[in-house]
Tab-separated table of C-alpha atoms and ligand atoms in Angstrom:
chain	number	residue	atom	x	y	z
A	1	UNK	CA	-84.294	53.192	-60.000
A	2	UNK	CA	-81.974	54.289	-62.823
A	3	UNK	CA	-79.479	56.097	-60.505
A	4	UNK	CA	-79.006	53.053	-58.295
A	5	UNK	CA	-78.406	50.769	-61.283
A	6	UNK	CA	-75.674	53.055	-62.572
A	7	UNK	CA	-73.871	52.826	-59.206
A	8	UNK	CA	-73.622	49.055	-59.682
A	9	UNK	CA	-72.196	49.300	-63.196
A	10	UNK	CA	-69.703	51.955	-62.025
A	11	UNK	CA	-68.121	49.826	-59.303
A	12	UNK	CA	-65.672	47.086	-60.363
A	13	UNK	CA	-66.732	44.475	-57.813
A	14	UNK	CA	-69.746	43.798	-55.664
A	15	UNK	CA	-69.324	43.783	-51.890
A	16	UNK	CA	-68.523	40.229	-50.682
A	17	UNK	CA	-71.563	38.279	-49.505
A	18	UNK	CA	-69.598	37.356	-46.342
A	19	UNK	CA	-69.769	41.068	-45.233
A	20	UNK	CA	-73.568	41.106	-45.577
A	21	UNK	CA	-73.823	37.788	-43.777
A	22	UNK	CA	-71.904	39.216	-40.794
A	23	UNK	CA	-74.243	42.262	-40.519
A	24	UNK	CA	-76.928	40.800	-38.176
A	25	UNK	CA	-74.231	40.094	-35.505
A	26	UNK	CA	-72.693	43.574	-35.806
A	27	UNK	CA	-75.670	45.952	-35.832
A	28	UNK	CA	-74.311	48.328	-33.136
A	29	UNK	CA	-70.944	48.744	-34.997
A	30	UNK	CA	-72.821	49.163	-38.292
A	31	UNK	CA	-75.021	51.955	-36.994
A	32	UNK	CA	-72.259	53.803	-35.079
A	33	UNK	CA	-69.833	53.624	-38.023
A	34	UNK	CA	-72.608	54.662	-40.397
A	35	UNK	CA	-73.312	57.702	-38.201
A	36	UNK	CA	-69.563	58.485	-38.304
A	37	UNK	CA	-69.550	58.112	-42.114
A	38	UNK	CA	-72.394	60.608	-42.475
A	39	UNK	CA	-70.523	63.110	-40.270
A	40	UNK	CA	-67.423	62.512	-42.307
A	41	UNK	CA	-69.254	63.029	-45.586
A	42	UNK	CA	-70.473	66.434	-44.301
A	43	UNK	CA	-67.085	67.465	-42.987
A	44	UNK	CA	-65.313	66.392	-46.199
A	45	UNK	CA	-67.729	68.630	-48.186
A	46	UNK	CA	-67.065	71.485	-45.699
A	47	UNK	CA	-63.319	71.163	-45.900
A	48	UNK	CA	-63.474	71.272	-49.749
A	49	UNK	CA	-65.601	74.437	-49.333
A	50	UNK	CA	-62.865	76.105	-47.259
A	51	UNK	CA	-60.176	75.161	-49.737
A	52	UNK	CA	-61.858	75.955	-53.094
A	53	UNK	CA	-63.651	79.293	-52.492
A	54	UNK	CA	-63.232	80.285	-56.170
A	55	UNK	CA	-65.379	77.367	-57.374
A	56	UNK	CA	-68.784	78.962	-56.920
A	57	UNK	CA	-71.073	76.325	-58.568
A	58	UNK	CA	-69.159	73.628	-56.662
A	59	UNK	CA	-69.608	75.588	-53.395
A	60	UNK	CA	-73.416	75.472	-53.862
A	61	UNK	CA	-73.323	71.767	-54.586
A	62	UNK	CA	-71.107	70.980	-51.609
A	63	UNK	CA	-73.115	73.119	-49.214
A	64	UNK	CA	-76.354	71.310	-50.144
A	65	UNK	CA	-74.521	68.012	-49.828
A	66	UNK	CA	-73.156	68.840	-46.345
A	67	UNK	CA	-76.625	69.736	-45.087
A	68	UNK	CA	-78.108	66.558	-46.494
A	69	UNK	CA	-75.381	64.369	-44.958
A	70	UNK	CA	-75.987	65.985	-41.561
A	71	UNK	CA	-79.681	65.239	-41.926
A	72	UNK	CA	-78.751	61.585	-42.604
A	73	UNK	CA	-76.558	61.701	-39.502
A	74	UNK	CA	-79.558	62.823	-37.443
A	75	UNK	CA	-81.666	59.973	-38.923
A	76	UNK	CA	-79.036	57.371	-37.945
A	77	UNK	CA	-78.793	58.911	-34.505
A	78	UNK	CA	-82.581	58.571	-34.049
A	79	UNK	CA	-82.402	54.957	-35.215
A	80	UNK	CA	-79.567	54.204	-32.727
A	81	UNK	CA	-81.639	55.623	-29.919
A	82	UNK	CA	-84.701	53.648	-30.983
A	83	UNK	CA	-82.608	50.430	-31.064
A	84	UNK	CA	-80.949	51.192	-27.740
A	85	UNK	CA	-77.432	51.484	-29.304
A	86	UNK	CA	-75.025	53.562	-27.245
A	87	UNK	CA	-72.830	55.925	-29.258
A	88	UNK	CA	-69.291	55.062	-28.402
A	89	UNK	CA	-65.980	55.990	-30.100
A	90	UNK	CA	-65.079	53.577	-32.884
A	91	UNK	CA	-61.847	53.556	-34.871
A	92	UNK	CA	-62.478	54.309	-38.574
A	93	UNK	CA	-62.280	51.618	-41.298
A	94	UNK	CA	-59.095	51.520	-43.369
A	95	UNK	CA	-61.284	52.340	-46.416
A	96	UNK	CA	-61.434	56.167	-46.567
A	97	UNK	CA	-57.779	56.548	-45.661
A	98	UNK	CA	-56.826	53.948	-48.280
A	99	UNK	CA	-58.666	55.839	-51.019
A	100	UNK	CA	-57.394	59.278	-49.934
A	101	UNK	CA	-53.810	57.974	-50.054
A	102	UNK	CA	-54.178	58.121	-53.856
A	103	UNK	CA	-54.996	61.841	-53.975
A	104	UNK	CA	-52.341	63.901	-55.807
A	105	UNK	CA	-50.805	66.917	-54.116
A	106	UNK	CA	-50.717	69.226	-57.162
A	107	UNK	CA	-53.672	71.283	-58.357
A	108	UNK	CA	-55.875	71.110	-60.336
A	109	UNK	CA	-55.481	67.331	-60.195
A	110	UNK	CA	-55.874	67.382	-56.433
A	111	UNK	CA	-59.429	68.722	-56.522
A	112	UNK	CA	-60.371	66.283	-59.330
A	113	UNK	CA	-58.994	63.397	-57.251
A	114	UNK	CA	-61.041	64.559	-54.286
A	115	UNK	CA	-64.180	64.612	-56.440
A	116	UNK	CA	-63.427	61.107	-57.772
A	117	UNK	CA	-62.917	59.885	-54.168
A	118	UNK	CA	-66.279	61.372	-53.255
A	119	UNK	CA	-67.966	59.580	-56.198
A	120	UNK	CA	-66.433	56.248	-55.328
A	121	UNK	CA	-67.299	56.488	-51.639
A	122	UNK	CA	-70.908	57.479	-52.394
A	123	UNK	CA	-71.251	54.685	-54.978
A	124	UNK	CA	-69.946	52.084	-52.503
A	125	UNK	CA	-72.168	53.358	-49.722
A	126	UNK	CA	-75.215	53.165	-52.032
A	127	UNK	CA	-74.316	49.643	-53.025
A	128	UNK	CA	-74.052	48.588	-49.368
A	129	UNK	CA	-77.392	50.318	-48.580
A	130	UNK	CA	-79.045	48.215	-51.272
A	131	UNK	CA	-77.655	44.931	-49.885
A	132	UNK	CA	-78.399	45.920	-46.274
A	133	UNK	CA	-82.118	46.002	-46.928
A	134	UNK	CA	-81.928	42.254	-47.635
A	135	UNK	CA	-80.190	41.278	-44.380
A	136	UNK	CA	-81.597	43.755	-41.784
A	137	UNK	CA	-84.906	43.564	-39.923
A	138	UNK	CA	-87.436	45.968	-41.412
A	139	UNK	CA	-87.271	48.477	-38.554
A	140	UNK	CA	-83.574	49.090	-39.339
A	141	UNK	CA	-83.496	48.236	-43.044
A	142	UNK	CA	-86.159	50.856	-43.812
A	143	UNK	CA	-83.654	53.662	-43.268
A	144	UNK	CA	-81.249	52.087	-45.765
A	145	UNK	CA	-83.973	51.739	-48.402
A	146	UNK	CA	-84.812	55.455	-47.953
A	147	UNK	CA	-81.182	56.636	-48.247
A	148	UNK	CA	-80.254	54.787	-51.439
A	149	UNK	CA	-81.548	57.417	-53.901
A	150	UNK	CA	-79.763	60.322	-52.225
A	151	UNK	CA	-76.399	58.523	-52.134
A	152	UNK	CA	-76.798	57.585	-55.784
A	153	UNK	CA	-77.432	61.276	-56.569
A	154	UNK	CA	-74.395	62.305	-54.553
A	155	UNK	CA	-72.320	59.820	-56.567
A	156	UNK	CA	-73.549	61.296	-59.850
A	157	UNK	CA	-73.001	64.896	-58.681
A	158	UNK	CA	-69.390	64.172	-57.620
A	159	UNK	CA	-68.608	62.343	-60.842
A	160	UNK	CA	-70.175	65.037	-63.055
A	161	UNK	CA	-68.175	67.743	-61.157
A	162	UNK	CA	-64.883	65.778	-61.747
A	163	UNK	CA	-65.667	65.498	-65.469
A	164	UNK	CA	-66.574	69.166	-65.739
A	165	UNK	CA	-63.450	70.354	-63.970
A	166	UNK	CA	-61.267	68.110	-66.072
A	167	UNK	CA	-62.888	69.584	-69.255
A	168	UNK	CA	-61.999	73.080	-68.193
A	169	UNK	CA	-58.563	72.376	-66.805
A	170	UNK	CA	-57.457	69.415	-69.025
A	171	UNK	CA	-55.670	68.168	-65.898
A	172	UNK	CA	-55.930	64.511	-66.929
A	173	UNK	CA	-55.530	63.347	-70.538
A	174	UNK	CA	-57.423	60.170	-69.670
A	175	UNK	CA	-59.830	60.784	-66.839
A	176	UNK	CA	-61.554	57.320	-67.080
A	177	UNK	CA	-58.153	55.753	-66.525
A	178	UNK	CA	-57.596	57.936	-63.406
A	179	UNK	CA	-61.084	57.006	-62.160
A	180	UNK	CA	-60.180	53.377	-62.722
A	181	UNK	CA	-57.213	53.687	-60.352
A	182	UNK	CA	-59.542	54.699	-57.504
A	183	UNK	CA	-62.002	51.934	-58.383
A	184	UNK	CA	-59.190	49.390	-58.281
A	185	UNK	CA	-58.261	50.628	-54.756
A	186	UNK	CA	-61.865	50.455	-53.721
A	187	UNK	CA	-62.212	46.885	-55.012
A	188	UNK	CA	-59.061	45.837	-53.128
A	189	UNK	CA	-60.120	47.520	-49.847
A	190	UNK	CA	-63.634	46.119	-49.990
A	191	UNK	CA	-62.658	42.491	-50.775
A	192	UNK	CA	-59.503	42.046	-48.668
A	193	UNK	CA	-59.985	40.426	-45.303
A	194	UNK	CA	-60.420	42.836	-42.400
A	195	UNK	CA	-59.939	42.573	-38.671
A	196	UNK	CA	-62.912	44.753	-37.532
A	197	UNK	CA	-66.430	45.076	-38.808
A	198	UNK	CA	-67.165	48.547	-40.191
A	199	UNK	CA	-69.558	50.102	-42.696
A	200	UNK	CA	-66.852	50.023	-45.429
A	201	UNK	CA	-64.769	47.094	-44.105
A	202	UNK	CA	-63.845	43.974	-46.041
A	203	UNK	CA	-65.128	40.576	-44.897
A	204	UNK	CA	-63.873	39.530	-41.474
A	205	UNK	CA	-60.984	37.117	-41.540
B	1	LIG	FE1	-75.448	60.299	-46.558
B	2	LIG	FE1	-73.791	60.899	-49.462
């Protein structure tokens, strides 16, 4: 799987093994938070569609993405029902907020930052999906095996869109450096000890 391999080389650090080891004891939180992440991925795409109505090719891409993420949400919901997991409110992980704190206010850098954020979140999700298939029973892990390819594609689409927009706007002189700042934040958020188990949490301390 070429796409999945490129996700691993993009990220600066692998998820800590301690996070994967904790998964079997936290399956309800994993599934609920994963369902929330799929909803959030769809709503992030939708909010970008409201803000950037002049970016027609991007609108098509985001619209397809939002539909796909909602389909994933339905798949997680079905799995939760099959596993007898009750959908309750869970506070979000610090991860998404931590990454979004880096987004610049000024355009066109702001949109490029949002696209970088999207790429990093999708890459990290894909990497976790890969590891989850190792530690979950087959009736749950099967979903994660099936979702890997689409998240790797979402990662590539977001990253390509960021590069394309930067080429036309010249917003960043050194885009790889800017991407590196988000990857550094991701590495910190994913490896630093956390208090609650979530889909994008660090290892529990
Ligand atoms: Fe998804
Ligand atoms: Fe995705």
